[in-house]
Tab-separated table of C-alpha atoms and ligand atoms in Angstrom:
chain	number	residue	atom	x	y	z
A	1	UNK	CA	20.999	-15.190	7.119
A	2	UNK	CA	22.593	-17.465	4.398
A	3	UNK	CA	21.100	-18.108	1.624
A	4	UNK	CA	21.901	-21.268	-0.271
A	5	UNK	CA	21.433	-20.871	-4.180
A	6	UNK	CA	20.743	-24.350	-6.001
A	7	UNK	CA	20.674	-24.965	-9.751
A	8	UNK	CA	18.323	-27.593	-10.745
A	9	UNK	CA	17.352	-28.850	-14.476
A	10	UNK	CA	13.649	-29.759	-14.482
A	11	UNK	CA	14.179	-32.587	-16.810
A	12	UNK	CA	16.657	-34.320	-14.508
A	13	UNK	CA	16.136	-33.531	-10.856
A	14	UNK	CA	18.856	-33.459	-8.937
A	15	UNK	CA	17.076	-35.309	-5.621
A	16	UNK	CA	19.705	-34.830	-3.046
A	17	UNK	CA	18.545	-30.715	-3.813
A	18	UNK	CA	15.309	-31.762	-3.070
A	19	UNK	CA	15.764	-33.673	0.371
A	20	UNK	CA	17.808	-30.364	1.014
A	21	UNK	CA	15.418	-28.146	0.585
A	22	UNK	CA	12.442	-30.315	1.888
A	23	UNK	CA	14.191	-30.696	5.184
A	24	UNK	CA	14.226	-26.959	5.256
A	25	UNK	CA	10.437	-26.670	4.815
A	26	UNK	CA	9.857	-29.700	7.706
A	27	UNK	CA	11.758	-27.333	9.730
A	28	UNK	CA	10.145	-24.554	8.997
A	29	UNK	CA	12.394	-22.130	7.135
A	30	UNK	CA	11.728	-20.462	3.661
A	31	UNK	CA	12.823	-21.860	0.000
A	32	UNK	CA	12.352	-20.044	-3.686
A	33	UNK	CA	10.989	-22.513	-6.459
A	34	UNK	CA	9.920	-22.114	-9.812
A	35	UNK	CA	6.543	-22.679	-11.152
A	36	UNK	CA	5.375	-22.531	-14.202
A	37	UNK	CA	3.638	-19.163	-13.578
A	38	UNK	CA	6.681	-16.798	-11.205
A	39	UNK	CA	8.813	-17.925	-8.458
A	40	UNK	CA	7.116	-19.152	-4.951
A	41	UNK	CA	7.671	-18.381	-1.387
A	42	UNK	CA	7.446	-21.632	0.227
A	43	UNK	CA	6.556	-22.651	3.905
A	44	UNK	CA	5.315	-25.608	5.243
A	45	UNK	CA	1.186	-24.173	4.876
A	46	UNK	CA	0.550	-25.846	8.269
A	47	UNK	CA	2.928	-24.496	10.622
A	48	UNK	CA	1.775	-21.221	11.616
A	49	UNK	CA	4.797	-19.704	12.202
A	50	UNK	CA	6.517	-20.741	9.331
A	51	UNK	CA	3.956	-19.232	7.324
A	52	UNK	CA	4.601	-16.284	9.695
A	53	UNK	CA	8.052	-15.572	7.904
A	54	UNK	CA	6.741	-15.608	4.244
A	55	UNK	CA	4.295	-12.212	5.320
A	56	UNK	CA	7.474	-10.787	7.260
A	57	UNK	CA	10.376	-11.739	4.183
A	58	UNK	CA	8.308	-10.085	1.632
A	59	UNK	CA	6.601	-6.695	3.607
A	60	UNK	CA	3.228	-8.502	2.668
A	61	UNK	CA	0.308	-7.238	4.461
A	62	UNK	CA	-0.810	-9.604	7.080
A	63	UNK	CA	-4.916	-9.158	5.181
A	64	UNK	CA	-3.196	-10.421	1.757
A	65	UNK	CA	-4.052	-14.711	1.966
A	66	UNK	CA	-1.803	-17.316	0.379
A	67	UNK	CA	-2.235	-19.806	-1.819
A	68	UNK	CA	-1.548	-23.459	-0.553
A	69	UNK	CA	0.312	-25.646	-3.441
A	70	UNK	CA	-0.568	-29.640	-3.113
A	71	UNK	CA	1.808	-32.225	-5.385
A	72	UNK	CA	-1.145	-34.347	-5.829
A	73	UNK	CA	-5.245	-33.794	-6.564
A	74	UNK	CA	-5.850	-35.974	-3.620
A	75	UNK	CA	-3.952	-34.053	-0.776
A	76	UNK	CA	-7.046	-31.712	-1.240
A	77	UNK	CA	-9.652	-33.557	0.865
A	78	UNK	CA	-8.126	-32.618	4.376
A	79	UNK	CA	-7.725	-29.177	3.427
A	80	UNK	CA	-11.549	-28.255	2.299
A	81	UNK	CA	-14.788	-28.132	3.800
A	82	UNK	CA	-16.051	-29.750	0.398
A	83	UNK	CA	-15.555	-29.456	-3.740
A	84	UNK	CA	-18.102	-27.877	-5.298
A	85	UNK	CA	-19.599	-29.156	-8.614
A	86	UNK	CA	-17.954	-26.724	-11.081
A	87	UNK	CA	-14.809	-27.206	-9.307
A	88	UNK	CA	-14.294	-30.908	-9.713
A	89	UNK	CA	-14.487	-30.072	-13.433
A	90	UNK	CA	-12.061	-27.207	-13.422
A	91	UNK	CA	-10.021	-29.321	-11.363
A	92	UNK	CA	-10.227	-32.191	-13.951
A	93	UNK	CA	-9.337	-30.164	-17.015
A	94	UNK	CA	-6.929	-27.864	-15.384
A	95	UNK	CA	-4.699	-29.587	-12.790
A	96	UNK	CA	-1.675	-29.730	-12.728
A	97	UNK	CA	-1.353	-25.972	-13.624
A	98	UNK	CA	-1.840	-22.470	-13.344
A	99	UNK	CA	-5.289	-22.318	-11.956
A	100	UNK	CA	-6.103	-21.272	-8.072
A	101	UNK	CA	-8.936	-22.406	-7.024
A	102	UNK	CA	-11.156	-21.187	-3.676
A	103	UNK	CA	-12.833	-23.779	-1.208
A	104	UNK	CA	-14.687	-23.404	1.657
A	105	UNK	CA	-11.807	-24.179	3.989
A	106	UNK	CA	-11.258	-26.971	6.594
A	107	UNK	CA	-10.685	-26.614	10.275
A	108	UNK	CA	-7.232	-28.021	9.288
A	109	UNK	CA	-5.454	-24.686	7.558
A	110	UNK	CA	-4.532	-22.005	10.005
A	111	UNK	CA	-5.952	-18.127	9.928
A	112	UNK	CA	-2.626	-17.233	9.320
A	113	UNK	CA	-2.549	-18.325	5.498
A	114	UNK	CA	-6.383	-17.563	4.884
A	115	UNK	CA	-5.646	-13.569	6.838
A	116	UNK	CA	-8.831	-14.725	8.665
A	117	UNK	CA	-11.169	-15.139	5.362
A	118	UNK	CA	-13.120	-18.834	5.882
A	119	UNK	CA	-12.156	-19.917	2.611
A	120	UNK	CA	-8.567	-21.310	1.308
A	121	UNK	CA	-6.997	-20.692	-2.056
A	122	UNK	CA	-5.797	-23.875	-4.060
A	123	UNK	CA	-3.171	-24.674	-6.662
A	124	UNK	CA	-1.812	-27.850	-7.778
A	125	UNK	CA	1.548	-26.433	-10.070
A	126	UNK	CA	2.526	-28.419	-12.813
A	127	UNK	CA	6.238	-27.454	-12.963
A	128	UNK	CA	7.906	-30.364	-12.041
A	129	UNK	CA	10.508	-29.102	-9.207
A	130	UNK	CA	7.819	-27.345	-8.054
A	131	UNK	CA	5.819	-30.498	-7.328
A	132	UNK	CA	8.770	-33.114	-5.923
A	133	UNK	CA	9.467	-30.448	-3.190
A	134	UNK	CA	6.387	-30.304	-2.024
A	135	UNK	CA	5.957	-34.309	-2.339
A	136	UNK	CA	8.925	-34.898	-0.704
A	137	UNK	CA	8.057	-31.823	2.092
A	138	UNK	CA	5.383	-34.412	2.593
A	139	UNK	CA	2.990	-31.141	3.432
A	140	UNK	CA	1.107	-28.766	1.291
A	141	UNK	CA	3.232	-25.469	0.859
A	142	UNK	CA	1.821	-21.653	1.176
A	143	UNK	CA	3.690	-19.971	-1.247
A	144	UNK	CA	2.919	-16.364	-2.988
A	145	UNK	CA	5.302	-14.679	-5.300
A	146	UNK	CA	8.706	-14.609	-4.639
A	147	UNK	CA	9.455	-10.955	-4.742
A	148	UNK	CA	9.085	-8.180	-2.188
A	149	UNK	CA	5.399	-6.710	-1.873
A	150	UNK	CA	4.842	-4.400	-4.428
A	151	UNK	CA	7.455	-5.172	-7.202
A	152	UNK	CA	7.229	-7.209	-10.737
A	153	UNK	CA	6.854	-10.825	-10.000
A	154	UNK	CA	9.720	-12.675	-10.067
A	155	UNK	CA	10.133	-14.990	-13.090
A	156	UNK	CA	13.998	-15.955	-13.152
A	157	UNK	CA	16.033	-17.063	-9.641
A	158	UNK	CA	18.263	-13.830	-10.077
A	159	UNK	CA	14.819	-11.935	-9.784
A	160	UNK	CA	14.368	-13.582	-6.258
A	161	UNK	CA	17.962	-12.805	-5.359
A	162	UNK	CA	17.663	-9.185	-5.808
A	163	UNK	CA	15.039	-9.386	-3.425
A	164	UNK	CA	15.377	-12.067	-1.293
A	165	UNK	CA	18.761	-12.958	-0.884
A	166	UNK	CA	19.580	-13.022	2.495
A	167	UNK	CA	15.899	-13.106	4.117
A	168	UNK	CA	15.452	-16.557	3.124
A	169	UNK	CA	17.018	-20.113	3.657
A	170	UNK	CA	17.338	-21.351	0.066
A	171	UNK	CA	16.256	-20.617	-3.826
A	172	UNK	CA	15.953	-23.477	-6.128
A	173	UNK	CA	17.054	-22.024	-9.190
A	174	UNK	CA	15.034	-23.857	-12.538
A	175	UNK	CA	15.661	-20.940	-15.141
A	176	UNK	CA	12.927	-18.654	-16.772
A	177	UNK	CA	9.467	-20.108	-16.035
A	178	UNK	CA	6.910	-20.889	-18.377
A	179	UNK	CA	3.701	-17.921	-18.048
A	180	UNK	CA	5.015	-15.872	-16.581
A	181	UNK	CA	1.719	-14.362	-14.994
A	182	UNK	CA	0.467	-15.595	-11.658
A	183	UNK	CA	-2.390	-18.105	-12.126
A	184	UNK	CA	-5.381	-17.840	-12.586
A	185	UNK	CA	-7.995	-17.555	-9.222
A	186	UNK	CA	-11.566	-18.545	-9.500
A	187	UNK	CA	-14.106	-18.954	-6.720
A	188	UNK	CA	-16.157	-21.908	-7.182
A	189	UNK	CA	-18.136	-21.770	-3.440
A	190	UNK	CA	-21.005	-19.429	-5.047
A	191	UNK	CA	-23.513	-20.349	-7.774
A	192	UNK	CA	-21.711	-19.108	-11.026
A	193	UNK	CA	-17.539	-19.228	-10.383
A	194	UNK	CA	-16.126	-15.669	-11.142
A	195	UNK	CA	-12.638	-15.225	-11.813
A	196	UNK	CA	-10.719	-13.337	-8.827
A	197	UNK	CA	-7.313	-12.522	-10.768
A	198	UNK	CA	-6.945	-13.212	-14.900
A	199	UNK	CA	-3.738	-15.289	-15.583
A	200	UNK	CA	-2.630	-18.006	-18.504
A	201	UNK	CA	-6.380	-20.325	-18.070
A	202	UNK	CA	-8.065	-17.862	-19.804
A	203	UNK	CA	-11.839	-16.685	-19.012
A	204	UNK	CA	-12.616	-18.698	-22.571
A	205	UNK	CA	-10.947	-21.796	-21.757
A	206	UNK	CA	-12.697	-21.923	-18.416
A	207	UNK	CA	-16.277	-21.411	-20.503
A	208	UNK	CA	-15.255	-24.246	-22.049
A	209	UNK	CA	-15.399	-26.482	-19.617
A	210	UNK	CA	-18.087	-25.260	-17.293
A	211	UNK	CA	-20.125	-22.484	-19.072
A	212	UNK	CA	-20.568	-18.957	-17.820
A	213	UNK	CA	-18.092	-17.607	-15.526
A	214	UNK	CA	-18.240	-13.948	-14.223
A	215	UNK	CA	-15.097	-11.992	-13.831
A	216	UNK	CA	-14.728	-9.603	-10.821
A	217	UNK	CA	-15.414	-5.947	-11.871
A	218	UNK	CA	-12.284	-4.781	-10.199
A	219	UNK	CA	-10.418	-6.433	-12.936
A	220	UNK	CA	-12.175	-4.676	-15.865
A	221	UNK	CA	-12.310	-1.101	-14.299
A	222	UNK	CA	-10.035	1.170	-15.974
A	223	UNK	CA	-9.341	3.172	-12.487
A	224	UNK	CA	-8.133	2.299	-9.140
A	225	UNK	CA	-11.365	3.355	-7.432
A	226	UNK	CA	-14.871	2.397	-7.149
A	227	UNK	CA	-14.308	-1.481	-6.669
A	228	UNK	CA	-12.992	-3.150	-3.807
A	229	UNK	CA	-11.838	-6.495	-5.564
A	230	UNK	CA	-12.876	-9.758	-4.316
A	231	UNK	CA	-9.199	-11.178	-4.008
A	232	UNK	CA	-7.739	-9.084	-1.426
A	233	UNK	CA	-4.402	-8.829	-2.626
A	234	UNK	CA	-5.720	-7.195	-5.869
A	235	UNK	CA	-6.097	-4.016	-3.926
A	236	UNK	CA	-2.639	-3.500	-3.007
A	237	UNK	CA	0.240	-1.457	-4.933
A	238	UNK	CA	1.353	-4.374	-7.247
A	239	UNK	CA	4.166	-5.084	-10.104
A	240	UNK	CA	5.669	-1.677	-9.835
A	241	UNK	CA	8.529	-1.105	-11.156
A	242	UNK	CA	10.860	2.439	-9.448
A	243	UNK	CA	10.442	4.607	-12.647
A	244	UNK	CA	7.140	5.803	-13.696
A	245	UNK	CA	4.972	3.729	-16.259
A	246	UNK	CA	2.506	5.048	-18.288
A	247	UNK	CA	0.411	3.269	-20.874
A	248	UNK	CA	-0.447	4.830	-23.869
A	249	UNK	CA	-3.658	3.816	-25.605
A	250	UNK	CA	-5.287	3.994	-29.028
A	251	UNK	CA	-4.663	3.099	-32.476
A	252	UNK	CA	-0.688	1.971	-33.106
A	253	UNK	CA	0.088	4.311	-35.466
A	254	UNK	CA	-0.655	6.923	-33.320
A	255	UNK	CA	0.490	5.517	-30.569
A	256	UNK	CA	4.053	5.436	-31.677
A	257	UNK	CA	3.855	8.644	-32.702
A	258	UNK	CA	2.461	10.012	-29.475
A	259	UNK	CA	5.238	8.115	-27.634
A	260	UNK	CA	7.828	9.457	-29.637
A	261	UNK	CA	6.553	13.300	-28.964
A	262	UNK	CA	6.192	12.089	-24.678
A	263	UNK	CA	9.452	10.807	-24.676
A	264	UNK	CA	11.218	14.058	-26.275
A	265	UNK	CA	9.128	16.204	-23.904
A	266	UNK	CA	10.324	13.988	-20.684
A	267	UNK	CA	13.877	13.857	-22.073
A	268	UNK	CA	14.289	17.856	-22.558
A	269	UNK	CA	13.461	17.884	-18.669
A	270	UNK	CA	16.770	16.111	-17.880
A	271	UNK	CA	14.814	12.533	-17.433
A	272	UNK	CA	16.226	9.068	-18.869
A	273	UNK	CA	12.871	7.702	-20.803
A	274	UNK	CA	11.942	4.333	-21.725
A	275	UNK	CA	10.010	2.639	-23.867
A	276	UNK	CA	8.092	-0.979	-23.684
A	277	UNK	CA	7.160	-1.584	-27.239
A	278	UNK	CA	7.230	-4.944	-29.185
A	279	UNK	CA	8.902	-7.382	-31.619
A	280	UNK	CA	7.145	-5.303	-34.348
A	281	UNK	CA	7.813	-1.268	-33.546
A	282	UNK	CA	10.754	-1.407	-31.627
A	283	UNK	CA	12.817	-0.097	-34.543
A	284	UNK	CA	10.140	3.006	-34.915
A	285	UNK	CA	11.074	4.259	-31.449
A	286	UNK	CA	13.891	7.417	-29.982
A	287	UNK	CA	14.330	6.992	-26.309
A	288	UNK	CA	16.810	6.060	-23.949
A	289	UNK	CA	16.230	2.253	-23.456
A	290	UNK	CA	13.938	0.766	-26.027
A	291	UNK	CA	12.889	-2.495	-24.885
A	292	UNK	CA	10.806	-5.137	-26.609
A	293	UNK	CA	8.018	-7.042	-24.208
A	294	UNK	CA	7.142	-9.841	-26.799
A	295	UNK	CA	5.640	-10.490	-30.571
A	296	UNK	CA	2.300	-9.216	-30.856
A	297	UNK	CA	1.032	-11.881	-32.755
A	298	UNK	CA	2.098	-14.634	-30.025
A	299	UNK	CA	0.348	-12.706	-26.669
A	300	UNK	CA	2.073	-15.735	-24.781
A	301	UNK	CA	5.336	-14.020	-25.177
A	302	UNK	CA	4.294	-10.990	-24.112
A	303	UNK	CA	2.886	-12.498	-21.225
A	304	UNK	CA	6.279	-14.399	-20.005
A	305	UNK	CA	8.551	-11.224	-20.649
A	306	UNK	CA	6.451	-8.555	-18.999
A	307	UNK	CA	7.818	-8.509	-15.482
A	308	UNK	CA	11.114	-9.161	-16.724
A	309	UNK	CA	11.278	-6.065	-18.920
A	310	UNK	CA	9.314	-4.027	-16.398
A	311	UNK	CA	12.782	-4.885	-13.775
A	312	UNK	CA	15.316	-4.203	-16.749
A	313	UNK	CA	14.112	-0.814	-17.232
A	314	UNK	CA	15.022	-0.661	-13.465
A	315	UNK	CA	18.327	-1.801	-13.970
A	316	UNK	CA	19.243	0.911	-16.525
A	317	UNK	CA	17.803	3.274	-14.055
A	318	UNK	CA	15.129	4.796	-16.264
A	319	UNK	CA	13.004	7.770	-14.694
A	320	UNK	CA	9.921	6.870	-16.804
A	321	UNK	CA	8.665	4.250	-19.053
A	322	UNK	CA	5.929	4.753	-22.042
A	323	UNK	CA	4.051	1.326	-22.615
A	324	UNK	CA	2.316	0.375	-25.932
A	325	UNK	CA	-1.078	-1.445	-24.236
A	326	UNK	CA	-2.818	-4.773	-26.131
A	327	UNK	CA	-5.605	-6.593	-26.918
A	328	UNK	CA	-7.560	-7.508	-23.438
A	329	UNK	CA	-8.616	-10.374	-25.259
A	330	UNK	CA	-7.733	-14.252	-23.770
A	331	UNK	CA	-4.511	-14.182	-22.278
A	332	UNK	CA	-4.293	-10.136	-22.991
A	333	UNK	CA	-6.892	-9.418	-20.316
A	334	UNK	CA	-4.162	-10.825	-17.633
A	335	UNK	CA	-1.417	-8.773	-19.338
A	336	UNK	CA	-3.298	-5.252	-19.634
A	337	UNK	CA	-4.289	-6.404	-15.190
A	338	UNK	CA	-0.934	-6.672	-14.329
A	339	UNK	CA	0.454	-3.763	-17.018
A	340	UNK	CA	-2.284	-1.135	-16.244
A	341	UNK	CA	-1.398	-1.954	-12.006
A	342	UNK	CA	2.129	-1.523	-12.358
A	343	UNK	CA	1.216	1.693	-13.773
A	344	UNK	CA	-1.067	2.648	-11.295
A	345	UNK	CA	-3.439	2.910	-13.981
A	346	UNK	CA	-1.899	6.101	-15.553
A	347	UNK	CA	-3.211	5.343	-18.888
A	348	UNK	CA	-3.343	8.384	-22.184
A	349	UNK	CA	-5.946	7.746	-24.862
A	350	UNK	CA	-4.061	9.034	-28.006
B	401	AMP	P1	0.155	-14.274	-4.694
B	401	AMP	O1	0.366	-15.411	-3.785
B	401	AMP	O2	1.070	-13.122	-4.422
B	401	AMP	O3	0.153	-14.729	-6.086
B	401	AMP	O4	-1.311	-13.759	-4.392
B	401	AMP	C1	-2.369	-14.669	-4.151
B	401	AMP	C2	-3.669	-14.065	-4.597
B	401	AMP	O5	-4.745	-14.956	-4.297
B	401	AMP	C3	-3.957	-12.728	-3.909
B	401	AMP	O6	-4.501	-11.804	-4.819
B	401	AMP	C4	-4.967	-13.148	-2.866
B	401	AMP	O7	-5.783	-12.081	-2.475
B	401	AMP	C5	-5.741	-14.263	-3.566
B	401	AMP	N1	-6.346	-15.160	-2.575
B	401	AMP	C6	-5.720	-16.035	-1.764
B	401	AMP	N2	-6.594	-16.647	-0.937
B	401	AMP	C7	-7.816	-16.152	-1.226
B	401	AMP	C8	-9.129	-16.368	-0.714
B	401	AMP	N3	-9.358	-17.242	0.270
B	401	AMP	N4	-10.151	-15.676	-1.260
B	401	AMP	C9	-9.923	-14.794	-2.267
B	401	AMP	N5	-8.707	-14.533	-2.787
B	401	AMP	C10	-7.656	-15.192	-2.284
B	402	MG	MG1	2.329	-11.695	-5.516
C-alpha cells in the first residue's frame, strides 16, 4: 500500500489535508496524527472493521482496548452508559488534553475497540490537527500509538514511517509533539478513581481537583510479576528498544561511576554500549554513544525526549544501553513506568 505523507503546521491548518485525510477515515482506511502526547492510529471508532486494521497494522493483541478520541466534550453522551461524578470534574479541568478517561460504555461502541471489556476508554486531545480531523471525520476516532506493538512510542512522523510506512493510508506529519508520554488513564466507574497508566496529568494535579485518587499497584511494583495491571495493555512487552536497557539506580555520584565501570566491562566483550544520561553528566561519561534524555531540573524534557533517544540508540545500532533513573515524583512517576518497561525492569541498585 501507498502511503501518503502530509506536512501540516498546527498554527495554520492546511484544510484541503484535512478533507483528505477525513475522507480516508469515512472510508475506513488508517491515518497517523499528532497529539500532544505520541502519534495516533486513527480509524473511524465505529466501523468495526476499520478498527480491525489498527490491531492488524501494529501486531497489537486483539485483548489490548483502544482509546476513542472525540473533537468536542459533547460527542461523549452517545458513547457512555453515564458520567460519573468525579469524572465530570476531571473532565472540566482537564479536557482538551492528555487525560483518558474510562466510562461504563454504551451499546453504541463495538467489542472490537473495548477487546470485549464493558467499559470504553475516553480522550478528548487538545492538539489542534488532532482535533479538526476528527471534527471534520464527523466520528469519534480509535486511535492507540502509532508505532508497532512493542517499540518506543512514536513522537515525530519519521518515527511512524519507520514503522508504518506502507501498512497505512496516510500520516499527517505536525513535527515533535508536546509530552511526549501517552496520557494519562483513570477509571472513574468505581468509588475512588485510580489511575490505570501515569502520563503528563500528574497523580497531584488530579488530587487537586477531586481528592484522593489510588494508583494501580502494577505501576509502582518494581518487577514484572505479582500484579496483573488493571489496563490491559500495561501487561504487554512495551517501549523496547532492540539493544538491551538497563537502569542503574542509587545516588548520582555513584551512579556515574558504576556506569562508567558496566560500560568498560560490556565494551571489552566486543559490544557497542550506550549511555542515557542527562543535560547535567553527559560530559562525565566513556561509551560508545552518549546520549542526553533531558535537563534534570525541567522533568518535562525528559519526559518529551525519552522515546526519541530510546530509538536513536537504535539507529547507531548499540548492543546495550545503561540508563541514569529519576525522581518518581509528578511527572517522573510516568517516566521511571515507561523507562523501567522498556527495560524489562532490569534495574542495578549501585
Ligand atoms: P495506547 O492506545 O497504545 O496508548 O494504549 C491504550 C491504553 O489504555 C492501554 O494500556 C489500554 O489497556 C488502556 N485501556 C483502553 N481501554 C481501556 C478500558 N476499557 N479499561 C482499562 N484500560 C483501558
Ligand atoms: Mg501504545
Amino acid at each position: 500500500m501507498d502511503t501518503v505523507i502530509k506536512t501540516l503546521d498546527k498554527d495554520n491548518i492546511d484544510e484541503a489535508i484535512i478533507k483528505e485525510a477525513s475522507k480516508i477515515i469515512k472510508k475506513g482506511g488508517l491515518v497517523a496524527f499528532p497529539t500532544e502526547t505520541v502519534y495516533g492510529l486513527g480509524a473511524n471508532a465505529l466501523d468495526e472493521i476499520a478498527v480491525k486494521k489498527i490491531f492488524n497494522a501494529k501486531g497489537r493483541p486483539s485483548d489490548n482496548p483502544l482509546i476513542v478520541h472525540i473533537s468536542d466534550k459533547e460527542e461523549i453522551s452517545s458513547l457512555v452508559e453515564y458520567i460519573p461524578k468525579n469524572a465530570k470534574a476531571l473532565m472540566n479541568a482537564f479536557w482538551p488534553g492528555p487525560l483518558t478517561l474510562i466510562f461504563p460504555k454504551s451499546k453504541k461502541v463495538p467489542y472490537v475497540i473495548t477487546a470485549g471489556l464493558s467499559s470504553v476508554a475516553i480522550r478528548f486531545p487538545e492538539n489542534k490537527i488532532a482535533r479538526a480531523l476528527i471534527k471534520e471525520s464527523g466520528v469519534p476516532i480509535a486511535a492507540p500509538s502509532a508505532n508497532i506493538s512493542g517499540k518506543p512510542s512514536p513522537t515525530k512522523a519519521s518515527h511512524v514511517i519507520e514503522d508504518l510506512k506502507g501498512k497505512i493510508d496516510m500520516i499527517l506529519d505536525g513535527g515533535h509533539v508536546k509530552v511526549g508520554l501517552e496520557s494519562t488513564v483513570v477509571d472513574v466507574t468505581g468509588d475512588i478513581p485510580m489511575i490505570l497508566r501515569p502520563g503528563g496529568i500528574t497523580k497531584e494535579m488530579i488530587e487537586e481537583v477531586i481528592g484522593e485518587v489510588l494508583i494501580d499497584p502494577s505501576i509502582l511494583s518494581l518487577k514484572t510479576v505479582n500484579f496483573t495491571p488493571k489496563a490491559p495493555g500495561m501487561k504487554y512487552k512495551h517501549y523496547a528498544p532492540q539493544a538491551k536497557v538497563i537502569i542503574v539506580e542509587g545516588n548520582l555520584d555513584k551512579v556515574i561511576i558504576s556506569i562508567n565501570q558496566f560500560v568498560k566491562e560490556k565494551q571489552a566483550k566486543n559490544l557497542k554500549v550506550g549511555v542515557m544520561a542527562t543535560l547535567q553528566t553527559k560530559k562525565y561519561y566513556n561509551a560508545d554513544v552518549i546520549l542526553s534524555v533531558g535537563d534534570r531540573n525541567n522533568p518535562k524534557t525528559i519526559a518529551s525526549n525519552l522515546f526519541d533517544t530510546l530509538r536513536a540508540f537504535d539507529e547507531e545500532k548499540v548492543d546495550i544501553v545503561f540508563s541514569e533513573s529519576f525522581s518518581d515524583k509528578e511527572i517522573g512517576l510516568a517516566i521511571m513506568n515507561r523507562l523501567r518497561k522498556s527495560a524489562g525492569y532490569n534495574i542495578i541498585n549501585v
